[in-house]
Amino acid sequence: MISQEKMPSLVYFVRAKREDGDDVLAAKAEKVFLETGLKVQIDDKSFVALKIHFGEQGNTGYIKPQWLKNTIHQLKKKTSRVFLTDSNTLYVGKRSNSVEHLHLAWNHGFTPENVRAPIIIADGLKGGEEEEVEINLKRVKTAKIGSVFLNSDVLVCLTHFTGHGLSGFGGAIKNLGMGCASRAGKLDQHSEVHPWVNPKYCTDCGVCFDHCPAEALIHKEDKAFIVEDKCIGCGECLVVCNAGAVKFRWDSDIVRVQEKISEYAYSLWKSLKGNALCLNFLLKITKDCDCMAKDEPAIVEDIGILGSLDPVAIDQASVDLVLEKSGKDILKEGYDVDWSVQLKHGVKIGLGSRDYEIIEL
Ligand code: SF4
Ligand code: SF4
């Protein structure tokens, strides 16, 4: 009998660094896209959504519009219906409604002149335009996804790979799972997160109060205190607290939130029936994601651009390259989070494979 061994997922890779310059990076991204996108069905009627994070105001790590121009040009040879998209955020910032979100995207250079494609915010004016996808998995029965993602024929998931406070790293899985969820979908995933303030470390500086979108923080005996009933688990207080006073129950909360993220990613991936691909940009890899409203230094040298039809494989390959380049688990150094949960759960539910073959272009 012939063995039916599963083949490893292919991950295409080109080495790149910011010093290459915009034109070279655009050509390198195009090269990875062309190799990866060969099998994706696109005709002249296809709506092609390029899912991206435009970067919070003050952030400098986001994928630059200039790096996408060749890829968009290639897509537009097949269909004129190409657009950039993201969903609104849960937290206070310039991306919590479509109007400010669009202004911010323009300020970061995502103008029609630069990218030759319009922007459509995926979940409407205030994040309420969603569709439900029934998946009946361990953590999520019905996922709530921004309607534009589900109404598109093809999805190109463009991810700036970074560290992350809740998931250890933010890659394609997080970009799909959390990044494509509607406001209610994001709330659903964050509802697993229950932070608390360790009074021993809190200096009562007040910074977390300014960033909390739910007014869940109060002063108690000259320390910050989180009112659990009000907290929506967005994790903002964790990233803004320089004293390290905000704590999570890493073992339970972090496992649940990562598993939910993977299940949300699966709901969208399954709905797209294979008409989707991922590009991960391992350039200016920062400790936090592009939701941070500030310029953060890179934690490791630039590595390159990866492409795959498998969101688990591309994230596993990205992690492996980052760990290899830094010579240690630099992701765990940022936040003491077991980042492997999202990958392991992704395999378990059929989102993809951790077994990959890297093809350097
Ligand atoms: S940011 Fe940190 S140190 Fe400052 S009040 Fe909040 S918990 Fe306390
Ligand atoms: S207390 Fe922290 S996690 Fe809870 S809503 Fe406020 S900022 Fe978000």
CSV table of N, CA and C in Angstrom, one decimal, residues 278-360:
chain,number,residue,atom,x,y,z
A,278,CYS,N,-1.0,34.2,3.0
A,278,CYS,CA,-0.4,35.1,4.0
A,278,CYS,C,1.0,35.6,3.6
A,279,LEU,N,1.3,36.8,3.8
A,279,LEU,CA,2.7,37.3,3.7
A,279,LEU,C,3.1,37.9,5.1
A,280,ASN,N,4.2,37.4,5.7
A,280,ASN,CA,4.7,37.9,6.9
A,280,ASN,C,5.9,38.8,6.7
A,281,PHE,N,5.9,40.0,7.2
A,281,PHE,CA,7.1,40.9,7.1
A,281,PHE,C,7.9,40.8,8.4
A,282,LEU,N,9.1,40.3,8.3
A,282,LEU,CA,9.9,40.2,9.5
A,282,LEU,C,10.9,41.4,9.4
A,283,LEU,N,10.4,42.6,9.5
A,283,LEU,CA,11.2,43.8,9.4
A,283,LEU,C,10.8,44.7,10.6
A,284,LYS,N,11.8,45.2,11.2
A,284,LYS,CA,11.6,46.0,12.5
A,284,LYS,C,10.6,45.3,13.4
A,285,ILE,N,11.1,44.1,13.9
A,285,ILE,CA,10.4,43.3,14.8
A,285,ILE,C,10.4,43.9,16.2
A,286,THR,N,9.3,44.3,16.7
A,286,THR,CA,9.3,45.1,18.0
A,286,THR,C,8.7,44.2,19.1
A,287,LYS,N,8.9,44.6,20.3
A,287,LYS,CA,8.4,43.8,21.4
A,287,LYS,C,6.8,43.8,21.4
A,288,ASP,N,6.2,44.9,21.0
A,288,ASP,CA,4.8,45.0,20.9
A,288,ASP,C,4.3,45.1,19.5
A,289,CYS,N,3.0,45.0,19.3
A,289,CYS,CA,2.4,45.0,18.0
A,289,CYS,C,2.2,46.5,17.6
A,290,ASP,N,1.7,46.7,16.4
A,290,ASP,CA,1.6,48.1,15.8
A,290,ASP,C,0.4,48.9,16.4
A,291,CYS,N,-0.3,48.3,17.4
A,291,CYS,CA,-1.3,49.0,18.1
A,291,CYS,C,-0.6,50.0,19.1
A,292,MET,N,0.7,49.8,19.4
A,292,MET,CA,1.4,50.7,20.3
A,292,MET,C,1.6,52.1,19.6
A,293,ALA,N,1.1,53.1,20.3
A,293,ALA,CA,1.2,54.5,19.7
A,293,ALA,C,2.5,55.1,20.0
A,294,LYS,N,3.6,54.4,19.7
A,294,LYS,CA,4.9,55.0,19.8
A,294,LYS,C,6.0,54.2,19.0
A,295,ASP,N,7.1,54.8,18.8
A,295,ASP,CA,8.2,54.2,18.1
A,295,ASP,C,9.0,53.3,19.0
A,296,GLU,N,8.9,52.0,18.7
A,296,GLU,CA,9.6,51.0,19.5
A,296,GLU,C,10.9,50.6,18.8
A,297,PRO,N,12.0,50.3,19.5
A,297,PRO,CA,13.1,49.7,18.8
A,297,PRO,C,12.9,48.3,18.4
A,298,ALA,N,13.7,47.9,17.4
A,298,ALA,CA,13.6,46.4,16.9
A,298,ALA,C,14.3,45.6,18.0
A,299,ILE,N,13.8,44.4,18.3
A,299,ILE,CA,14.4,43.5,19.3
A,299,ILE,C,15.4,42.5,18.6
A,300,VAL,N,15.4,42.5,17.3
A,300,VAL,CA,16.2,41.6,16.5
A,300,VAL,C,16.5,42.2,15.2
A,301,GLU,N,17.6,41.8,14.5
A,301,GLU,CA,17.9,42.3,13.2
A,301,GLU,C,16.8,42.0,12.2
A,302,ASP,N,16.6,42.7,11.2
A,302,ASP,CA,15.6,42.4,10.1
A,302,ASP,C,16.0,41.1,9.5
A,303,ILE,N,14.9,40.3,9.1
A,303,ILE,CA,15.1,39.0,8.6
A,303,ILE,C,14.6,38.9,7.1
A,304,GLY,N,13.4,39.2,6.8
A,304,GLY,CA,12.9,39.1,5.4
A,304,GLY,C,11.4,39.0,5.3
A,305,ILE,N,11.0,38.5,4.2
A,305,ILE,CA,9.5,38.4,3.9
A,305,ILE,C,9.2,37.0,3.6
A,306,LEU,N,8.1,36.5,4.2
A,306,LEU,CA,7.7,35.1,4.0
A,306,LEU,C,6.3,35.0,3.4
A,307,GLY,N,6.0,34.0,2.7
A,307,GLY,CA,4.7,33.8,2.1
A,307,GLY,C,4.3,32.3,2.2
A,308,SER,N,3.0,32.1,2.5
A,308,SER,CA,2.5,30.7,2.5
A,308,SER,C,1.0,30.7,2.4
A,309,LEU,N,0.5,29.5,2.0
A,309,LEU,CA,-0.9,29.3,2.0
A,309,LEU,C,-1.4,28.7,3.4
A,310,ASP,N,-0.5,28.6,4.3
A,310,ASP,CA,-0.8,28.0,5.6
A,310,ASP,C,-0.4,28.9,6.7
A,311,PRO,N,-1.4,29.5,7.4
A,311,PRO,CA,-1.1,30.5,8.5
A,311,PRO,C,-0.3,29.9,9.6
A,312,VAL,N,-0.5,28.6,9.9
A,312,VAL,CA,0.3,28.0,11.0
A,312,VAL,C,1.8,27.9,10.6
A,313,ALA,N,1.9,27.3,9.4
A,313,ALA,CA,3.3,27.1,8.9
A,313,ALA,C,4.1,28.4,8.8
A,314,ILE,N,3.5,29.5,8.3
A,314,ILE,CA,4.2,30.7,8.1
A,314,ILE,C,4.6,31.3,9.5
A,315,ASP,N,3.7,31.2,10.5
A,315,ASP,CA,4.0,31.7,11.8
A,315,ASP,C,5.1,30.8,12.5
A,316,GLN,N,5.0,29.5,12.3
A,316,GLN,CA,6.1,28.6,12.9
A,316,GLN,C,7.4,29.0,12.3
A,317,ALA,N,7.4,29.2,10.9
A,317,ALA,CA,8.7,29.5,10.2
A,317,ALA,C,9.2,30.9,10.7
A,318,SER,N,8.3,31.8,10.9
A,318,SER,CA,8.7,33.2,11.4
A,318,SER,C,9.3,33.1,12.7
A,319,VAL,N,8.7,32.3,13.7
A,319,VAL,CA,9.2,32.2,15.0
A,319,VAL,C,10.6,31.6,14.9
A,320,ASP,N,10.7,30.5,14.2
A,320,ASP,CA,12.0,29.8,14.1
A,320,ASP,C,13.1,30.7,13.6
A,321,LEU,N,12.8,31.6,12.6
A,321,LEU,CA,13.8,32.5,12.0
A,321,LEU,C,14.2,33.6,13.1
A,322,VAL,N,13.2,34.0,13.8
A,322,VAL,CA,13.4,35.1,14.8
A,322,VAL,C,14.3,34.5,16.0
A,323,LEU,N,14.0,33.3,16.4
A,323,LEU,CA,14.8,32.7,17.5
A,323,LEU,C,16.2,32.3,17.0
A,324,GLU,N,16.3,31.9,15.8
A,324,GLU,CA,17.6,31.6,15.2
A,324,GLU,C,18.5,32.9,15.1
A,325,LYS,N,17.8,34.0,14.6
A,325,LYS,CA,18.6,35.2,14.4
A,325,LYS,C,19.0,35.8,15.8
A,326,SER,N,18.1,35.7,16.8
A,326,SER,CA,18.5,36.3,18.1
A,326,SER,C,19.3,35.4,19.0
A,327,GLY,N,19.4,34.1,18.6
A,327,GLY,CA,20.2,33.2,19.4
A,327,GLY,C,19.5,32.8,20.7
A,328,LYS,N,18.3,33.2,20.9
A,328,LYS,CA,17.6,32.9,22.2
A,328,LYS,C,16.1,33.1,21.9
A,329,ASP,N,15.3,32.7,23.0
A,329,ASP,CA,13.8,33.0,22.8
A,329,ASP,C,13.5,34.4,23.2
A,330,ILE,N,13.8,35.3,22.2
A,330,ILE,CA,13.6,36.7,22.4
A,330,ILE,C,12.1,37.1,22.6
A,331,LEU,N,11.2,36.3,22.1
A,331,LEU,CA,9.8,36.6,22.2
A,331,LEU,C,9.4,36.4,23.7
A,332,LYS,N,9.9,35.3,24.3
A,332,LYS,CA,9.6,35.0,25.7
A,332,LYS,C,10.3,36.1,26.7
A,333,GLU,N,11.3,36.7,26.2
A,333,GLU,CA,12.0,37.7,27.0
A,333,GLU,C,11.1,38.9,27.1
A,334,GLY,N,10.4,39.2,26.1
A,334,GLY,CA,9.5,40.4,26.1
A,334,GLY,C,8.4,40.2,27.1
A,335,TYR,N,7.7,39.1,26.9
A,335,TYR,CA,6.6,38.8,27.8
A,335,TYR,C,6.7,37.3,28.1
A,336,ASP,N,6.6,36.9,29.3
A,336,ASP,CA,6.8,35.5,29.7
A,336,ASP,C,5.5,34.7,29.3
A,337,VAL,N,5.3,34.6,28.0
A,337,VAL,CA,4.1,33.9,27.5
A,337,VAL,C,4.5,32.7,26.6
A,338,ASP,N,3.8,31.6,26.8
A,338,ASP,CA,4.0,30.4,26.0
A,338,ASP,C,3.4,30.7,24.6
A,339,TRP,N,4.2,31.2,23.6
A,339,TRP,CA,3.6,31.5,22.3
A,339,TRP,C,3.2,30.3,21.5
A,340,SER,N,3.6,29.1,21.9
A,340,SER,CA,3.3,27.9,21.1
A,340,SER,C,1.9,27.5,21.2
A,341,VAL,N,1.1,28.0,22.1
A,341,VAL,CA,-0.3,27.6,22.3
A,341,VAL,C,-1.1,27.8,21.0
A,342,GLN,N,-1.0,29.0,20.4
A,342,GLN,CA,-1.8,29.3,19.2
A,342,GLN,C,-1.4,28.3,18.1
A,343,LEU,N,-0.1,28.0,18.0
A,343,LEU,CA,0.3,27.1,16.9
A,343,LEU,C,-0.2,25.6,17.1
A,344,LYS,N,0.0,25.2,18.4
A,344,LYS,CA,-0.5,23.8,18.7
A,344,LYS,C,-2.0,23.7,18.5
A,345,HIS,N,-2.7,24.7,19.0
A,345,HIS,CA,-4.2,24.6,18.8
A,345,HIS,C,-4.5,24.7,17.3
A,346,GLY,N,-3.8,25.6,16.6
A,346,GLY,CA,-4.1,25.7,15.1
A,346,GLY,C,-4.0,24.4,14.4
A,347,VAL,N,-3.0,23.6,14.8
A,347,VAL,CA,-2.8,22.2,14.2
A,347,VAL,C,-4.0,21.3,14.6
A,348,LYS,N,-4.3,21.4,15.9
A,348,LYS,CA,-5.4,20.5,16.4
A,348,LYS,C,-6.7,20.7,15.7
A,349,ILE,N,-7.0,22.0,15.4
A,349,ILE,CA,-8.4,22.3,14.8
A,349,ILE,C,-8.3,22.3,13.3
A,350,GLY,N,-7.2,22.1,12.7
A,350,GLY,CA,-7.1,22.0,11.2
A,350,GLY,C,-6.8,23.3,10.5
A,351,LEU,N,-6.3,24.3,11.2
A,351,LEU,CA,-6.0,25.5,10.6
A,351,LEU,C,-4.7,25.4,9.7
A,352,GLY,N,-3.8,24.5,10.1
A,352,GLY,CA,-2.6,24.4,9.3
A,352,GLY,C,-1.6,23.4,10.0
A,353,SER,N,-0.4,23.5,9.6
A,353,SER,CA,0.6,22.5,10.0
A,353,SER,C,1.9,23.3,10.5
A,354,ARG,N,2.5,22.7,11.6
A,354,ARG,CA,3.7,23.3,12.1
A,354,ARG,C,4.9,22.7,11.3
A,355,ASP,N,4.6,21.7,10.5
A,355,ASP,CA,5.6,21.0,9.7
A,355,ASP,C,5.7,21.8,8.3
A,356,TYR,N,6.8,22.4,8.1
A,356,TYR,CA,6.9,23.2,6.9
A,356,TYR,C,8.3,23.0,6.2
A,357,GLU,N,8.3,23.3,4.9
A,357,GLU,CA,9.5,23.3,4.1
A,357,GLU,C,9.8,24.8,3.7
A,358,ILE,N,10.9,25.3,4.0
A,358,ILE,CA,11.2,26.7,3.6
A,358,ILE,C,11.9,26.7,2.2
A,359,ILE,N,11.4,27.5,1.4
A,359,ILE,CA,12.0,27.7,0.0
A,359,ILE,C,12.5,29.1,-0.1
A,360,GLU,N,13.9,29.2,-0.1
A,360,GLU,CA,14.5,30.5,-0.2
A,360,GLU,C,14.5,31.0,-1.6
